[in-house]
């Protein structure tokens, strides 16, 4: 898979994407990630990519031309137009389901807005998918692009050691993850639940499932609507 990030700050993005699991996946050839500076495509001799908004208002707006030319150059290089995603607070909130769908694509391009946004005309022209990582506003789209890249890469074959590394995690099956423990057995008077030391895998599996259900109901009951539950589990949860 290839992930392109169209940004004004490629060094910032590369710094994060060169570390930890994502960095190892890149080094092993599991994914190709390219960060491109949109400034390389401006026609302004001072490499300017923004201007003041028509109608007045605070801040600056990214111009349509550099963004459009950057994406067109990428499409020409790849021989096909990659699926374009624009990171914006106005987009649909990112979900694990959408991450799984994106991970099955051959190529995606993440457009990072900055300042007060981008010229609406380039959005109308390129018609990107618009995604938000939450109901808040950041200084630019780079953190959101890194979130998507990170979430997608760890879903790719061979990146994690086993599918259970993500299938048991929060949100994968519309449930929050069960509590986890490690050594020592007792810390500040709190002990690891005995079932986890029993060696009985079926009992451990049932305990973890029950804890996951309880935690989801307590903290994110809205997620239960999308979870696959047995009749017994529904009865235990009072659904």
CSV table of C-alpha atoms in Angstrom, one decimal:
chain,number,residue,atom,x,y,z
A,1,UNK,CA,0.0,0.0,0.0
A,2,UNK,CA,1.1,3.6,-0.6
A,3,UNK,CA,0.1,6.6,1.6
A,4,UNK,CA,0.8,10.1,0.4
A,5,UNK,CA,0.6,13.1,2.7
A,6,UNK,CA,0.2,16.5,1.0
A,7,UNK,CA,1.4,19.0,3.5
A,8,UNK,CA,3.2,22.2,4.2
A,9,UNK,CA,5.3,20.4,6.9
A,10,UNK,CA,6.7,17.2,5.4
A,11,UNK,CA,9.6,17.0,7.9
A,12,UNK,CA,7.2,17.1,10.8
A,13,UNK,CA,5.2,14.2,9.4
A,14,UNK,CA,8.2,12.1,8.4
A,15,UNK,CA,9.7,12.5,11.9
A,16,UNK,CA,6.7,10.7,13.4
A,17,UNK,CA,6.2,8.2,10.6
A,18,UNK,CA,9.8,7.0,10.9
A,19,UNK,CA,9.4,5.8,14.5
A,20,UNK,CA,8.0,2.7,16.2
A,21,UNK,CA,5.6,0.3,14.4
A,22,UNK,CA,5.0,2.6,11.4
A,23,UNK,CA,8.7,3.2,11.0
A,24,UNK,CA,9.5,-0.5,11.1
A,25,UNK,CA,6.7,-1.2,8.6
A,26,UNK,CA,8.2,1.4,6.2
A,27,UNK,CA,11.7,-0.1,6.6
A,28,UNK,CA,10.4,-3.6,5.9
A,29,UNK,CA,8.5,-2.5,2.8
A,30,UNK,CA,5.1,-3.3,4.2
A,31,UNK,CA,3.9,0.2,3.3
A,32,UNK,CA,5.2,3.1,1.3
A,33,UNK,CA,4.6,6.6,2.8
A,34,UNK,CA,5.6,9.7,0.9
A,35,UNK,CA,5.3,13.3,2.4
A,36,UNK,CA,5.1,16.0,-0.3
A,37,UNK,CA,5.5,19.7,0.3
A,38,UNK,CA,2.6,21.6,-1.3
A,39,UNK,CA,4.9,24.6,-1.6
A,40,UNK,CA,6.8,22.8,-4.3
A,41,UNK,CA,3.8,23.4,-6.6
A,42,UNK,CA,3.1,27.1,-6.0
A,43,UNK,CA,3.7,29.5,-8.9
A,44,UNK,CA,4.7,32.3,-6.5
A,45,UNK,CA,8.4,33.0,-6.5
A,46,UNK,CA,8.4,33.4,-2.7
A,47,UNK,CA,6.8,29.9,-2.4
A,48,UNK,CA,3.7,31.5,-1.0
A,49,UNK,CA,0.6,29.2,-0.8
A,50,UNK,CA,-1.9,31.3,1.1
A,51,UNK,CA,-3.7,34.6,0.8
A,52,UNK,CA,-6.3,36.7,2.7
A,53,UNK,CA,-10.0,35.6,2.4
A,54,UNK,CA,-12.4,37.4,0.1
A,55,UNK,CA,-15.1,39.1,2.1
A,56,UNK,CA,-12.7,39.8,5.0
A,57,UNK,CA,-12.1,37.9,8.2
A,58,UNK,CA,-9.3,36.7,10.4
A,59,UNK,CA,-6.4,34.5,9.1
A,60,UNK,CA,-5.3,33.2,5.8
A,61,UNK,CA,-6.6,30.7,3.3
A,62,UNK,CA,-4.6,28.1,1.4
A,63,UNK,CA,-4.9,28.7,-2.4
A,64,UNK,CA,-6.4,26.2,-4.8
A,65,UNK,CA,-3.7,26.2,-7.4
A,66,UNK,CA,-0.8,24.7,-5.4
A,67,UNK,CA,-3.1,22.0,-3.9
A,68,UNK,CA,-4.6,21.1,-7.2
A,69,UNK,CA,-1.3,20.9,-9.1
A,70,UNK,CA,0.3,18.9,-6.3
A,71,UNK,CA,-2.5,16.3,-6.4
A,72,UNK,CA,-2.4,16.2,-10.3
A,73,UNK,CA,1.3,15.7,-10.3
A,74,UNK,CA,0.9,12.8,-7.8
A,75,UNK,CA,-1.8,11.2,-9.9
A,76,UNK,CA,0.4,11.4,-13.0
A,77,UNK,CA,3.3,9.9,-11.1
A,78,UNK,CA,1.2,7.0,-9.9
A,79,UNK,CA,-0.6,6.5,-13.2
A,80,UNK,CA,-3.9,6.7,-11.4
A,81,UNK,CA,-5.7,9.1,-9.0
A,82,UNK,CA,-5.3,8.0,-5.4
A,83,UNK,CA,-8.3,8.1,-3.1
A,84,UNK,CA,-8.1,11.7,-1.7
A,85,UNK,CA,-8.9,12.5,1.9
A,86,UNK,CA,-9.2,16.1,3.2
A,87,UNK,CA,-8.7,16.4,6.9
A,88,UNK,CA,-11.2,18.9,8.2
A,89,UNK,CA,-13.4,19.5,11.3
A,90,UNK,CA,-16.4,19.5,8.9
A,91,UNK,CA,-15.8,15.9,7.8
A,92,UNK,CA,-17.3,12.7,9.1
A,93,UNK,CA,-15.7,11.4,12.3
A,94,UNK,CA,-13.1,8.7,11.7
A,95,UNK,CA,-14.1,5.2,12.9
A,96,UNK,CA,-12.3,1.9,13.1
A,97,UNK,CA,-14.6,0.5,10.4
A,98,UNK,CA,-13.5,3.2,8.0
A,99,UNK,CA,-9.9,2.6,8.9
A,100,UNK,CA,-10.3,-1.1,8.0
A,101,UNK,CA,-11.9,0.0,4.6
A,102,UNK,CA,-9.0,2.4,3.9
A,103,UNK,CA,-6.5,-0.3,4.7
A,104,UNK,CA,-7.8,-2.4,1.8
A,105,UNK,CA,-7.1,0.3,-0.8
A,106,UNK,CA,-3.9,0.3,-2.9
A,107,UNK,CA,-3.3,4.1,-2.5
A,108,UNK,CA,-4.6,7.0,-0.4
A,109,UNK,CA,-3.6,10.6,-0.3
A,110,UNK,CA,-4.1,12.8,2.8
A,111,UNK,CA,-4.5,16.5,2.2
A,112,UNK,CA,-3.6,18.6,5.2
A,113,UNK,CA,-5.2,22.0,5.4
A,114,UNK,CA,-3.7,24.8,7.4
A,115,UNK,CA,-4.3,28.4,8.5
A,116,UNK,CA,-8.1,29.0,8.2
A,117,UNK,CA,-8.7,26.3,5.7
A,118,UNK,CA,-8.5,25.9,1.9
A,119,UNK,CA,-10.1,27.6,-1.1
A,120,UNK,CA,-13.5,25.9,-1.5
A,121,UNK,CA,-13.0,25.7,-5.2
A,122,UNK,CA,-10.3,23.0,-5.0
A,123,UNK,CA,-12.6,21.0,-2.7
A,124,UNK,CA,-15.4,21.2,-5.3
A,125,UNK,CA,-12.9,20.3,-8.1
A,126,UNK,CA,-11.2,17.3,-6.5
A,127,UNK,CA,-14.2,16.1,-4.4
A,128,UNK,CA,-12.2,14.5,-1.6
A,129,UNK,CA,-13.6,12.4,1.2
A,130,UNK,CA,-13.7,14.7,4.2
A,131,UNK,CA,-12.7,13.2,7.5
A,132,UNK,CA,-12.5,14.6,11.0
A,133,UNK,CA,-10.6,12.9,13.9
A,134,UNK,CA,-12.9,14.6,16.5
A,135,UNK,CA,-15.1,17.5,17.4
A,136,UNK,CA,-12.3,20.0,18.0
A,137,UNK,CA,-10.1,22.3,15.9
A,138,UNK,CA,-6.3,21.9,15.4
A,139,UNK,CA,-3.8,24.3,13.8
A,140,UNK,CA,-3.5,22.1,10.8
A,141,UNK,CA,-4.4,18.8,9.2
A,142,UNK,CA,-1.1,17.1,9.9
A,143,UNK,CA,-2.0,15.5,13.2
A,144,UNK,CA,-5.2,14.1,11.7
A,145,UNK,CA,-3.2,12.8,8.7
A,146,UNK,CA,-0.8,11.1,11.1
A,147,UNK,CA,-3.7,9.5,13.0
A,148,UNK,CA,-5.1,8.0,9.8
A,149,UNK,CA,-1.7,6.8,8.6
A,150,UNK,CA,-0.9,5.2,11.9
A,151,UNK,CA,-4.3,3.6,12.2
A,152,UNK,CA,-4.2,2.3,8.6
A,153,UNK,CA,-0.7,1.0,8.7
A,154,UNK,CA,-1.2,-1.2,11.7
A,155,UNK,CA,-4.0,-2.9,10.0
A,156,UNK,CA,-1.9,-4.0,7.0
A,157,UNK,CA,-0.8,-7.7,6.7
A,158,UNK,CA,2.4,-8.5,8.5
A,159,UNK,CA,2.7,-5.2,10.3
A,160,UNK,CA,1.6,-6.6,13.7
A,161,UNK,CA,2.6,-10.0,14.8
A,162,UNK,CA,-0.9,-11.5,15.0
A,163,UNK,CA,-4.4,-10.4,14.0
A,164,UNK,CA,-5.5,-10.6,17.7
A,165,UNK,CA,-3.2,-7.5,18.2
A,166,UNK,CA,-6.0,-5.4,16.8
A,167,UNK,CA,-9.2,-7.6,16.8
A,168,UNK,CA,-9.3,-7.5,20.6
A,169,UNK,CA,-8.7,-3.8,20.8
A,170,UNK,CA,-11.2,-1.1,21.6
A,171,UNK,CA,-13.7,-0.2,18.8
A,172,UNK,CA,-12.7,-3.1,16.5
A,173,UNK,CA,-16.0,-5.0,17.3
A,174,UNK,CA,-17.9,-2.0,18.7
A,175,UNK,CA,-16.6,-2.8,22.1
A,176,UNK,CA,-14.0,-1.3,24.4
A,177,UNK,CA,-11.0,-3.4,25.3
A,178,UNK,CA,-10.9,-5.4,28.6
A,179,UNK,CA,-8.5,-4.4,31.4
A,180,UNK,CA,-4.9,-5.5,31.0
A,181,UNK,CA,-2.3,-6.3,33.7
A,182,UNK,CA,1.4,-7.2,33.9
A,183,UNK,CA,4.1,-7.8,36.6
A,184,UNK,CA,4.2,-7.5,39.5
A,185,UNK,CA,1.3,-9.6,40.7
A,186,UNK,CA,0.5,-7.1,43.6
A,187,UNK,CA,1.0,-3.3,43.4
A,188,UNK,CA,-0.1,-0.9,46.1
A,189,UNK,CA,-2.4,-3.6,47.5
A,190,UNK,CA,-4.0,-4.3,44.2
A,191,UNK,CA,-3.7,-7.8,42.8
A,192,UNK,CA,-4.1,-9.2,39.3
A,193,UNK,CA,-7.4,-11.0,38.9
A,194,UNK,CA,-6.9,-14.7,39.7
A,195,UNK,CA,-8.6,-15.9,36.5
A,196,UNK,CA,-5.7,-14.4,34.5
A,197,UNK,CA,-3.2,-16.7,36.4
A,198,UNK,CA,-5.4,-19.8,36.1
A,199,UNK,CA,-4.0,-20.9,32.7
A,200,UNK,CA,-7.6,-21.8,31.7
A,201,UNK,CA,-7.8,-20.1,28.3
A,202,UNK,CA,-11.6,-20.5,28.0
A,203,UNK,CA,-12.2,-19.0,31.4
A,204,UNK,CA,-9.8,-16.1,30.6
A,205,UNK,CA,-11.6,-15.6,27.3
A,206,UNK,CA,-15.0,-15.4,29.0
A,207,UNK,CA,-13.7,-13.1,31.7
A,208,UNK,CA,-12.2,-10.7,29.2
A,209,UNK,CA,-15.4,-10.7,27.1
A,210,UNK,CA,-17.5,-9.9,30.2
A,211,UNK,CA,-15.1,-7.1,31.2
A,212,UNK,CA,-15.2,-5.7,27.7
A,213,UNK,CA,-19.0,-5.7,27.8
A,214,UNK,CA,-19.2,-4.1,31.2
A,215,UNK,CA,-16.6,-1.4,30.3
A,216,UNK,CA,-18.4,-0.5,27.1
A,217,UNK,CA,-21.8,-0.2,28.9
A,218,UNK,CA,-20.2,2.0,31.6
A,219,UNK,CA,-18.1,4.3,29.4
A,220,UNK,CA,-19.5,4.1,25.8
A,221,UNK,CA,-23.0,2.6,25.9
A,222,UNK,CA,-23.6,4.1,22.4
A,223,UNK,CA,-21.2,1.6,20.9
A,224,UNK,CA,-23.3,-1.4,21.9
A,225,UNK,CA,-25.8,-0.7,19.1
A,226,UNK,CA,-23.2,-1.9,16.6
A,227,UNK,CA,-21.9,-4.9,18.6
A,228,UNK,CA,-22.8,-8.5,18.0
A,229,UNK,CA,-24.2,-9.8,21.3
A,230,UNK,CA,-25.7,-13.1,22.3
A,231,UNK,CA,-29.0,-13.2,24.1
A,232,UNK,CA,-27.3,-14.0,27.3
A,233,UNK,CA,-25.0,-11.0,27.0
A,234,UNK,CA,-28.0,-8.8,26.3
A,235,UNK,CA,-29.7,-10.1,29.4
A,236,UNK,CA,-26.5,-9.5,31.5
A,237,UNK,CA,-26.3,-5.9,30.2
A,238,UNK,CA,-30.0,-5.3,30.7
A,239,UNK,CA,-30.6,-4.6,27.0
